[in-house]
Coordinates of C-alpha atoms in Angstrom, one line a residue:
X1 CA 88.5 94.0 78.7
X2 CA 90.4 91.0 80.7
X3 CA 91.2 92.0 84.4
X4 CA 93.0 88.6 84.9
X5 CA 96.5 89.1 87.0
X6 CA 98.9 89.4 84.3
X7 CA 102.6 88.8 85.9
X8 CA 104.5 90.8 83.4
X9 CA 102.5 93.4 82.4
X10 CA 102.2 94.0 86.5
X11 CA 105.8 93.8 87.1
X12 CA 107.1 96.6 84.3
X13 CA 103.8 98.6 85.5
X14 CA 105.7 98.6 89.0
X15 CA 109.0 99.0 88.0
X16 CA 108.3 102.2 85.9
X17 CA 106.1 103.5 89.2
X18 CA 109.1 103.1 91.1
X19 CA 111.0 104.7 89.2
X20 CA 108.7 108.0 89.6
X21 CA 108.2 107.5 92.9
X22 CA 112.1 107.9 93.7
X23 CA 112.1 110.6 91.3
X24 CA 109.5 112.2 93.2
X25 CA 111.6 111.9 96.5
X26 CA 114.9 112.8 95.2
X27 CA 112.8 116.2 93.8
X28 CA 113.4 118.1 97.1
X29 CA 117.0 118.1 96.4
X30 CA 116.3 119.1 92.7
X31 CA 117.8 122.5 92.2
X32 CA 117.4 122.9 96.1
X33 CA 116.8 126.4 97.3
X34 CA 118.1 127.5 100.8
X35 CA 114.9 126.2 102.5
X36 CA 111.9 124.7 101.2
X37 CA 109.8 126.3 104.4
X38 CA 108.4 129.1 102.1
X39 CA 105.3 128.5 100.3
X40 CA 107.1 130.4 96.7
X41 CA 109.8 127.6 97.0
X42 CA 107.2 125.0 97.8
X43 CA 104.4 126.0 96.2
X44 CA 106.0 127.3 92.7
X45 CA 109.1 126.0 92.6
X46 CA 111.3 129.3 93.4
X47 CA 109.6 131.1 90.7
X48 CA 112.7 129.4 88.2
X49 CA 111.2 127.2 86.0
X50 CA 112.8 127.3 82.4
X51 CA 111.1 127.0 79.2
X52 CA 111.9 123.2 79.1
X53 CA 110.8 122.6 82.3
X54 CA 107.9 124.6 81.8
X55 CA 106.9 122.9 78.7
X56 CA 107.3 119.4 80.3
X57 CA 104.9 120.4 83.4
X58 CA 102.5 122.4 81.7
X59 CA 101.8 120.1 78.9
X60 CA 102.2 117.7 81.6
X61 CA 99.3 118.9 84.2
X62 CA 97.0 119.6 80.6
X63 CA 97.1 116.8 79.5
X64 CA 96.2 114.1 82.2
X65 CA 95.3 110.6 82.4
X66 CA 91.8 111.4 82.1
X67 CA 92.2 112.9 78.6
X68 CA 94.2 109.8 77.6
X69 CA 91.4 107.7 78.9
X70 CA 88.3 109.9 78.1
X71 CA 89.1 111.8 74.5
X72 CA 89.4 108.5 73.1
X73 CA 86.3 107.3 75.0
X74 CA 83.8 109.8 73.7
X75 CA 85.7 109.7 70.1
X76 CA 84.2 105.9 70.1
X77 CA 80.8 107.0 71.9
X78 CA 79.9 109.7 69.7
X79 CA 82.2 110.0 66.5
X80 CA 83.2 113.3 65.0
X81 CA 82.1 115.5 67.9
X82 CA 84.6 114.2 70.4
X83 CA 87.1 116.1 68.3
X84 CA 86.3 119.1 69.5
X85 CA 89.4 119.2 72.4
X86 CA 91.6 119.5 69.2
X87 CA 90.4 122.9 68.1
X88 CA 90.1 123.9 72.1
X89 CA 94.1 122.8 72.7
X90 CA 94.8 125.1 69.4
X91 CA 92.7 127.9 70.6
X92 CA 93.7 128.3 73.6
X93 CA 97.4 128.9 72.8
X94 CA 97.1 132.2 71.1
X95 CA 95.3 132.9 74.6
X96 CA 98.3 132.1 76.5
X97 CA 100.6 134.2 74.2
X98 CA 98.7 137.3 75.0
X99 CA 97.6 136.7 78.4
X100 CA 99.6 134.5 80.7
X101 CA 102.9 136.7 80.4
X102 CA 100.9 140.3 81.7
X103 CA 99.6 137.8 84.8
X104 CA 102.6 136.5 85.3
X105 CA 104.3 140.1 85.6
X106 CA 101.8 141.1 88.1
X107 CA 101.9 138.0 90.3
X108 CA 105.9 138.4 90.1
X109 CA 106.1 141.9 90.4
X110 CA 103.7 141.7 93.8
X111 CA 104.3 138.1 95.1
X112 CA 101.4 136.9 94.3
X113 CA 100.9 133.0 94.4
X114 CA 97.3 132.4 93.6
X115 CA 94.1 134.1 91.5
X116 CA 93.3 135.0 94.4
X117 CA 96.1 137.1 95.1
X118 CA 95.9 138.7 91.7
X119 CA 92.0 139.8 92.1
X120 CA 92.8 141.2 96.1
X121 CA 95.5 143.2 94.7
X122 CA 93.6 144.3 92.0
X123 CA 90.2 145.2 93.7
X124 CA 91.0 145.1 97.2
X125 CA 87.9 143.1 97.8
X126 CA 88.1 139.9 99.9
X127 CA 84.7 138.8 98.8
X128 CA 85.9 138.7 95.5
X129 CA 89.0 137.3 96.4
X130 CA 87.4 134.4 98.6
X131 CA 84.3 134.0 95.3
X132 CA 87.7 133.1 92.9
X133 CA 89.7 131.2 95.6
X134 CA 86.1 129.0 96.4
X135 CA 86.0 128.7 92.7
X136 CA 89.0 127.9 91.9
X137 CA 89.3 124.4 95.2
X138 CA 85.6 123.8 93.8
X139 CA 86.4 123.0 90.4
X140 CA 89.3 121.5 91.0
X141 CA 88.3 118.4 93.3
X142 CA 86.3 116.7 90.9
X143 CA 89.5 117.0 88.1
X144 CA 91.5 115.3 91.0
X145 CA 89.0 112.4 91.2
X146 CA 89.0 112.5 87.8
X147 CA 92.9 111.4 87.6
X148 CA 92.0 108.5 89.9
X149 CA 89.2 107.3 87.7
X150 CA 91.9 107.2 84.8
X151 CA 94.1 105.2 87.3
X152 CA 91.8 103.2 88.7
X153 CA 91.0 101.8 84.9
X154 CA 94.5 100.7 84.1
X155 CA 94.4 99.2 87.6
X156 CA 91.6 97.1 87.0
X157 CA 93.1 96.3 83.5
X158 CA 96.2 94.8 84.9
X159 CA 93.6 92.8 87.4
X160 CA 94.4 94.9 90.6
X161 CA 91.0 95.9 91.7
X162 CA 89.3 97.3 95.1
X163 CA 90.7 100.5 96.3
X164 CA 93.8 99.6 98.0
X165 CA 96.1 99.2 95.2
X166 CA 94.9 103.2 94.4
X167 CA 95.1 104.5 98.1
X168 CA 98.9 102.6 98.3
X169 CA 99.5 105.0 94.6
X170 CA 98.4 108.3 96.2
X171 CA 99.7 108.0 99.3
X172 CA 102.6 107.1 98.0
X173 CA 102.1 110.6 95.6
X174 CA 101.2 112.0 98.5
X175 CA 104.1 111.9 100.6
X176 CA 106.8 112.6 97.7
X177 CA 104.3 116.0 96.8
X178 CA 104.2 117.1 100.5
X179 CA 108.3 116.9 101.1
X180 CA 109.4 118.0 97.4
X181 CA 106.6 120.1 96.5
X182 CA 106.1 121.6 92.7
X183 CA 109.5 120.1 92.3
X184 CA 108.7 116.6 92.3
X185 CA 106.1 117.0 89.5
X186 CA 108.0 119.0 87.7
X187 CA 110.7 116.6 87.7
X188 CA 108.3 113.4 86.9
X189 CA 107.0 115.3 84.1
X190 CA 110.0 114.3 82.0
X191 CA 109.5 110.7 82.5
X192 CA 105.8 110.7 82.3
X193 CA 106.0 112.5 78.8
X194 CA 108.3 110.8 77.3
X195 CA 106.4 107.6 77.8
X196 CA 103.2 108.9 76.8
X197 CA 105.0 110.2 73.2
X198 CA 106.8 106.3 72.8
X199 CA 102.9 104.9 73.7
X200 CA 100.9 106.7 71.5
X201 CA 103.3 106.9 68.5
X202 CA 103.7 103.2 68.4
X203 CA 100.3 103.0 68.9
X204 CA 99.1 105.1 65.6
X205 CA 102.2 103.6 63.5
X206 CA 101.1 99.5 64.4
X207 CA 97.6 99.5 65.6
X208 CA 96.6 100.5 62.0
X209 CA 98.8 97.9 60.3
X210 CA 97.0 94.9 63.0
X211 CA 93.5 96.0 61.8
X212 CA 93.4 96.3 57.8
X213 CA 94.7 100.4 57.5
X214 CA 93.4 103.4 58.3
X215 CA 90.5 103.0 55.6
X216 CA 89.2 99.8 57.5
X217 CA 89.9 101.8 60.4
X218 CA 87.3 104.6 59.2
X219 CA 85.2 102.1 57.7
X220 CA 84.6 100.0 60.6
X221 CA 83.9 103.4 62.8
X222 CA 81.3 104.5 60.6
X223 CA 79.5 100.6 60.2
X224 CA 79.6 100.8 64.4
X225 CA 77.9 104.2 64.8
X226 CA 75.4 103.5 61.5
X227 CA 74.8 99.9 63.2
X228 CA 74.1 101.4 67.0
X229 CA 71.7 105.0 65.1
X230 CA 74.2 107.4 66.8
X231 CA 77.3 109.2 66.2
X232 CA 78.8 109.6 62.8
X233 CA 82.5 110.4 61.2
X234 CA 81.3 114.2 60.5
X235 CA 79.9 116.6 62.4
X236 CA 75.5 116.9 62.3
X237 CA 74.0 120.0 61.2
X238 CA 72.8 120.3 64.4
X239 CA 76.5 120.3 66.2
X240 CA 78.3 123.0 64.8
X241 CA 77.7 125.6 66.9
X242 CA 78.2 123.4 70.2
X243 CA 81.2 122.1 68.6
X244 CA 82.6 125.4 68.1
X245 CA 81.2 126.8 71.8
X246 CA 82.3 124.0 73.4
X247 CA 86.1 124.3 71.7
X248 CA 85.5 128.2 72.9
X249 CA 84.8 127.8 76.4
X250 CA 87.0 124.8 77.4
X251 CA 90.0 127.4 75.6
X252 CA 89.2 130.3 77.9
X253 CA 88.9 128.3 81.3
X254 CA 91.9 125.5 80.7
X255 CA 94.4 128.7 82.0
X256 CA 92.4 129.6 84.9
X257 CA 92.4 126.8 87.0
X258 CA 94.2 126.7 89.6
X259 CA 96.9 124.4 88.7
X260 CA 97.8 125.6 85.4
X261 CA 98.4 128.8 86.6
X262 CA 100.8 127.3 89.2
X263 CA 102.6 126.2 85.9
X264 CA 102.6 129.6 84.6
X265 CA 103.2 131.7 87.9
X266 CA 106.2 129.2 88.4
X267 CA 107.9 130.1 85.1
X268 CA 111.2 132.2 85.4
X269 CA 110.0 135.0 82.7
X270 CA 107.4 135.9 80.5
X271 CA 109.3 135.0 77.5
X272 CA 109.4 131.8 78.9
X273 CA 105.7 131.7 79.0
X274 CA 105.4 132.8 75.3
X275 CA 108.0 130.3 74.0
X276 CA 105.7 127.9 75.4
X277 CA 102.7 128.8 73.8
X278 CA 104.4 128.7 70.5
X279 CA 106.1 124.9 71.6
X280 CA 103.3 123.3 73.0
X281 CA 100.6 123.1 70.2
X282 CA 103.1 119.9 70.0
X283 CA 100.4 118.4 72.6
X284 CA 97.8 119.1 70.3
X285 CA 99.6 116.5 67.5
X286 CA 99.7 114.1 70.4
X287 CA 96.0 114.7 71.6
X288 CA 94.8 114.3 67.8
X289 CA 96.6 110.9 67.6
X290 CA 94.8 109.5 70.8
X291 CA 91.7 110.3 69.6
X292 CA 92.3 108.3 66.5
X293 CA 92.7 105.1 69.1
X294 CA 88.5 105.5 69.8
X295 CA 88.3 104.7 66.0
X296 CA 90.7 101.8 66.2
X297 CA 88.4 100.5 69.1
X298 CA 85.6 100.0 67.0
X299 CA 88.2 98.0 64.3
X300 CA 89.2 96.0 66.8
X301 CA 85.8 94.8 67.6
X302 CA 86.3 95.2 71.5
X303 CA 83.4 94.1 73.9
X304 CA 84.0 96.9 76.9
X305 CA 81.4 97.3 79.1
X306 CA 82.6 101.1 79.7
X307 CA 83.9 103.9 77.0
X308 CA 86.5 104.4 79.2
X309 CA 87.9 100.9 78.8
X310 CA 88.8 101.3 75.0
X311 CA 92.7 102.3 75.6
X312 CA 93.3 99.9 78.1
X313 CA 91.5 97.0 75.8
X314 CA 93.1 97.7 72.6
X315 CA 96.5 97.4 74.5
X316 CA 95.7 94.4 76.2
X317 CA 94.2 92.7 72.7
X318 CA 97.4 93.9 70.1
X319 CA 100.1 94.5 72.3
X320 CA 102.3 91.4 74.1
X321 CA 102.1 91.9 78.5
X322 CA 105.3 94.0 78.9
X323 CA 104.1 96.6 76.2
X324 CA 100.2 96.7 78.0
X325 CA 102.3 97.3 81.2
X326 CA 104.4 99.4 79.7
X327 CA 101.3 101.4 78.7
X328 CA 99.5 101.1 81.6
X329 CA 102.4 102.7 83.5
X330 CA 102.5 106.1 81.4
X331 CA 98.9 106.1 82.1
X332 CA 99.1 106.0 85.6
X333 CA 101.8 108.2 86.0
X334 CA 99.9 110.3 83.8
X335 CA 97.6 110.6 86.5
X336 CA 100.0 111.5 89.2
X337 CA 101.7 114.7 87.6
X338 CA 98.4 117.0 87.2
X339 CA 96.7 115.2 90.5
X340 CA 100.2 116.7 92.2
X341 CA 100.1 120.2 90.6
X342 CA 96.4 120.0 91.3
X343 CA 96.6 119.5 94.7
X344 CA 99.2 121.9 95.2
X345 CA 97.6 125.0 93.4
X346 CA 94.5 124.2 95.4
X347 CA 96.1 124.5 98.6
X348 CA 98.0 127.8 97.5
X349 CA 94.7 129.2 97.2
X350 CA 93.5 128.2 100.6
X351 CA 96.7 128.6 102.5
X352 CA 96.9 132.4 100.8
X353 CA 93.3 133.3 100.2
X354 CA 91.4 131.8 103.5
X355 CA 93.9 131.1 105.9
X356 CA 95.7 133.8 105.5
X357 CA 92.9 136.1 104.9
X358 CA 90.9 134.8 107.6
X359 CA 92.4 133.2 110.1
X360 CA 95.9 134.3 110.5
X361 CA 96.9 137.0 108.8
X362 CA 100.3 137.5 110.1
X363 CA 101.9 133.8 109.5
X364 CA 104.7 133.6 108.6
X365 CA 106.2 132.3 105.6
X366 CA 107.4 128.9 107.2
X367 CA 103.7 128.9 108.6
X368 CA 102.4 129.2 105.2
X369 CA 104.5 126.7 103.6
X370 CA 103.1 124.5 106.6
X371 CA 99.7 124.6 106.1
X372 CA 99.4 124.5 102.2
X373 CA 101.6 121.3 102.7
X374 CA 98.8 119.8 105.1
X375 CA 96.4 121.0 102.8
X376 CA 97.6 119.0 99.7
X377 CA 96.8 115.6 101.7
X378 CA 93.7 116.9 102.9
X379 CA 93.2 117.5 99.2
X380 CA 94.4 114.3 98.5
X381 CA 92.0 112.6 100.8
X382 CA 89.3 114.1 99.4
X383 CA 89.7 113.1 96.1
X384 CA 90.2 109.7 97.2
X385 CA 86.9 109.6 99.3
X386 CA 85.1 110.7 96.4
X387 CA 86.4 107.7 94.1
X388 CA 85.6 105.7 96.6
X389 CA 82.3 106.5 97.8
X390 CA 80.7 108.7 95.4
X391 CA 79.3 106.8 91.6
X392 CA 81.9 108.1 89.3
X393 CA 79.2 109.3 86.9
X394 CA 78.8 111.8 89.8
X395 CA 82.3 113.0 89.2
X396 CA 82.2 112.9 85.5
X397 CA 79.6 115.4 86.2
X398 CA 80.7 117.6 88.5
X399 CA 83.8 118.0 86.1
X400 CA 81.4 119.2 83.5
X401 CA 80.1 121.6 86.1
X402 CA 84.2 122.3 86.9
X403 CA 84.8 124.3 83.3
X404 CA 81.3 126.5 83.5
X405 CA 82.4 127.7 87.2
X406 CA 86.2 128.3 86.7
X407 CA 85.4 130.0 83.4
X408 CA 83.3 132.2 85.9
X409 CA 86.4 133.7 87.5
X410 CA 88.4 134.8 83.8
X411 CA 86.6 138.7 84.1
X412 CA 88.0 139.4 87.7
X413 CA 90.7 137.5 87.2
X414 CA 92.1 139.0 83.0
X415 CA 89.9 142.2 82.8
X416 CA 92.0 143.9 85.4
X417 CA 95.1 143.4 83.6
X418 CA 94.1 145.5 81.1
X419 CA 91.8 148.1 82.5
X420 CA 90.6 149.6 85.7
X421 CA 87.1 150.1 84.7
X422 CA 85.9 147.3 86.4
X423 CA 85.4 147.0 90.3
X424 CA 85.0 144.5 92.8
X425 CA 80.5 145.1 93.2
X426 CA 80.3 144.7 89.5
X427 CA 82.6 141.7 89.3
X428 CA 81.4 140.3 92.1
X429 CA 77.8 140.7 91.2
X430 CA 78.5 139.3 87.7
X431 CA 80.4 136.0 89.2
X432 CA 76.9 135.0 91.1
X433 CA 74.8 135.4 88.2
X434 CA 77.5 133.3 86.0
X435 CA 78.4 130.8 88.6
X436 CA 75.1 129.6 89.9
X437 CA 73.1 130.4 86.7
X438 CA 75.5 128.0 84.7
X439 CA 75.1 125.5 87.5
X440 CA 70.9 126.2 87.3
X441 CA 70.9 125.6 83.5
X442 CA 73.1 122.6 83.7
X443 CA 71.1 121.3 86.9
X444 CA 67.7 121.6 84.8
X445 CA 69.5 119.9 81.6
X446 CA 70.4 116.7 83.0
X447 CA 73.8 117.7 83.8
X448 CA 74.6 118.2 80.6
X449 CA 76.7 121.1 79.9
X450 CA 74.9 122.3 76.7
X451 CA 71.6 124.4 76.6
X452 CA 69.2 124.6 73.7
X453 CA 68.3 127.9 71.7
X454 CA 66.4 129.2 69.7
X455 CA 66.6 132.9 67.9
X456 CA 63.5 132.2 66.0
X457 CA 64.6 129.4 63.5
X458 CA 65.8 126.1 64.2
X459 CA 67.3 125.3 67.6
X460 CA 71.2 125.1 68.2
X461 CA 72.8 123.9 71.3
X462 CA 75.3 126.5 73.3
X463 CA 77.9 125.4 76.0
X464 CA 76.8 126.5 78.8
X465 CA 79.9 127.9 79.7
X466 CA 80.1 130.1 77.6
X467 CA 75.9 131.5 78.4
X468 CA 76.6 131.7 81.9
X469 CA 80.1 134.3 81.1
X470 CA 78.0 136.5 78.8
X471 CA 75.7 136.9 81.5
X472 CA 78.3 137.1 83.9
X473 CA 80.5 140.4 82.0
X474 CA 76.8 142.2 81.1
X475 CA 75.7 142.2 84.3
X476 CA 79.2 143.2 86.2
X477 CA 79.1 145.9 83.1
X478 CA 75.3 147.0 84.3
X479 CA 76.3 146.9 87.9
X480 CA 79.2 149.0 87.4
X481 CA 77.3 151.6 85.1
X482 CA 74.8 151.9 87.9
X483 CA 77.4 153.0 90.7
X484 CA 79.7 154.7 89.4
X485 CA 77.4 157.6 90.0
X486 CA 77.1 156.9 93.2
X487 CA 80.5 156.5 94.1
X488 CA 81.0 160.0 92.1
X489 CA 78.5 161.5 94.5
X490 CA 79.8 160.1 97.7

């Protein structure tokens, strides 16, 4: 990949971040409510988000920079198996349908903002409250980080390396968040999508056409991964069932992190919510086309020293400067929309589920808005201080480790909504056992997220994930047997 300066592509890079970044400040005027000093006006946008906008900013904070950078990545690592977010981003919608609209009812109908919320409400236990809220700013941190490393690579691409040029982006992102809020994401998202849709369709319709066709395409793949002895075009015996687990589990936890369900819980109805799941498959299309572009790598022949390096290479290689910066830009800004809502859901939950819990329970709601707009730089900062003194292997890692914990939370969090059976002891108990047994097992694999079995044939691998819930609902089902009783006697 060549990191020389390159004038043009830098300057339409800028102009289109400009563009976003006045976007992002003119947000807090965007369908302005009487005053942004309440943490429902600040935090979820009023609670009024249509199904367009909806669309635009949950589509927009699923699909981030890092899945632009890092689907098409392990596509050229490993082949066939990198497919498996396309099932995931299918699966999960049916979820959504079902789901999201009865959570969205109960956070509306009782003001709740966070998971955290929901679960207090429900079970009246703070330690179950504060296990989800810890959960929920755990896993999030390292997705954050995550959006920088997708920024940082265009970055270095258009030759603007070192950290500056990414602290000058997020505190730039920063500032336009803390004074407009979900708004300004919400507004960017338009932009940001858009430019992602004109990128990668030119991309699949003359990418193809510079590099022989789609067969020499496939051919070239499979020579590269028959050359190297690993990956293939289709799926190994051996991968099914971690394909499959790992489409399973990455389904069931993409809607209970923390910033999508500031996407959901900012929608204006439920219907809006279910028009959504049916519209935004639509992603899926566009997710199925990137990963095609980890394919095209190996075609193009590219010498990268890093997976990660193969979108910004092929654009540099086949596309003239102002197209690469073109590129480049809906990368970046790519990066900014879900790092926003990120930061923002993650300082819901601690403004609501610590500070208010803990420390002052009777703020008010200008006080709230307050601190959960201090906390999104905090946030902010954090991320930063990972990218920049932390190996980013160690936050590709700890975002593997992000999915088993949040998925962790989905029993005290969805069981609720449809029974009372459960309480807070069982739950509770079941959310250690999942949460730091899925961290033991990935701990003692390498930090890989998969785990080897074996029923008494061959082994398969299992996503983690999906181990560490199974344990997680039998023993909050075990635990609750066992006191019922008690509390019956009492």
């Amino acid at each position: 990949m060549t990191t020389n300066l390159d004038p043009v592509a830098i300057s339409i890079f800028v102009f289109f971040f400009a563009l976003v970044t006045i976007l992002g400040f003119v947000a807090s005027r965007w369908r302005a409510p009487k005053t942004m000093e309440h943490i429902d006006e600040w935090g979820l946008g009023g609670r009024n988000f249509g199904t367009w906008i909806t669309w635009f900013l949950v589509g927009g904070d699923f699909y981030t920079a890092y899945t632009i950078i890092a689907v098409p990545a392990l596509v050229y690592a490993v082949g066939a198996y990198g497919f498996f977010a396309l099932p995931y981003t299918i699966v999960v919608y049916p979820f959504v349908f079902m789901v999201m609209p009865l959570l969205w009812k109960r956070a509306k109908d009782n003001g709740y903002v966070t998971a955290g919320d929901v679960v207090f409400g429900q079970y009246g236990s703070r330690g179950l409250e504060l296990a989800v809220a810890l959960t929920g700013v755990i896993a999030t941190m390292p997705y954050i980080a995550l959006q920088l490393v997708g920024m940082a690579t265009v970055l270095q691409a258009l030759g603007l390396t070192g950290e500056l040029p990414l602290a000058v982006a997020f505190i730039i992102l920063a500032l336009y968040t803390y004074s407009a809020g979900l708004r300004a994401p919400a507004l960017i998202a338009f932009v940001k999508d858009i430019m992602i849709y004109i990128v990668v369709i030119t991309a699949v319709a003359l990418i193809p056409s510079k590099l022989g066709g789609y067969a020499n395409v496939f051919a070239s793949a499979d020579a590269a991964f028959q050359a190297k002895g690993s990956g293939s075009l289709l799926l190994g015996g051996n991968q099914y069932v971690a394909y499959a687990t790992l489409a399973l589990g990455s389904a069931l936890a993409a809607f209970m992190y923390p910033h999508t369900l500031t996407g959901i819980f900012a929608s204006n109805s439920g219907n809006t919510i279910r028009k959504n799941a049916v519209m935004l498959p639509a992603y899926t299309l566009l997710l199925g086309l990137l990963a095609l572009l980890g394919y095209m790598g190996h075609a193009a022949h590219l010498n990268v020293s890093s997976p990660n390096q193969v979108v910004p290479a092929l654009f540099q290689t086949l596309f003239p400067s102002w197209f690469a910066g073109f590129a480049f830009a809906a990368i970046a800004i790519g990066a900014l929309v879900p790092a926003a809502v990120m930061s923002i859901g993650a300082s819901n939950l601690f403004t609501r589920n610590f500070w208010k819990a803990y420390v002052n329970p009777n703020v008010t709601d200008a006080g709230e808005a307050k601190v959960a707009k201090i906390t999104s730089l905090v946030v902010k900062i954090g991320a930063l201080l990972v990218i920049a003194f932390l190996p980013t292997q160690f936050a590709l890692d700890l975002q593997l480790l992000g999915g088993i914990w949040i998925l962790q939370t989905l029993p005290a969090l969805v069981f609720g909504l449809y029974s009372k059976w459960f309480r807070a002891p069982g739950l509770l108990a079941g959310w250690l056992v999942g949460f730091f047994g899925g961290t033991y097992l990935v701990w003692i694999n390498g930090l890989k997220p998969l785990q080897a079995l074996s029923l008494g044939g061959a082994p398969f691998t299992v996503y983690i994930g999906l181990l560490a819930l199974a344990a997680n609902i039998v023993v909050a089902v075990i635990v609750n047997l066992v006191t019922v009783p008690a509390r019956k006697a009492a």
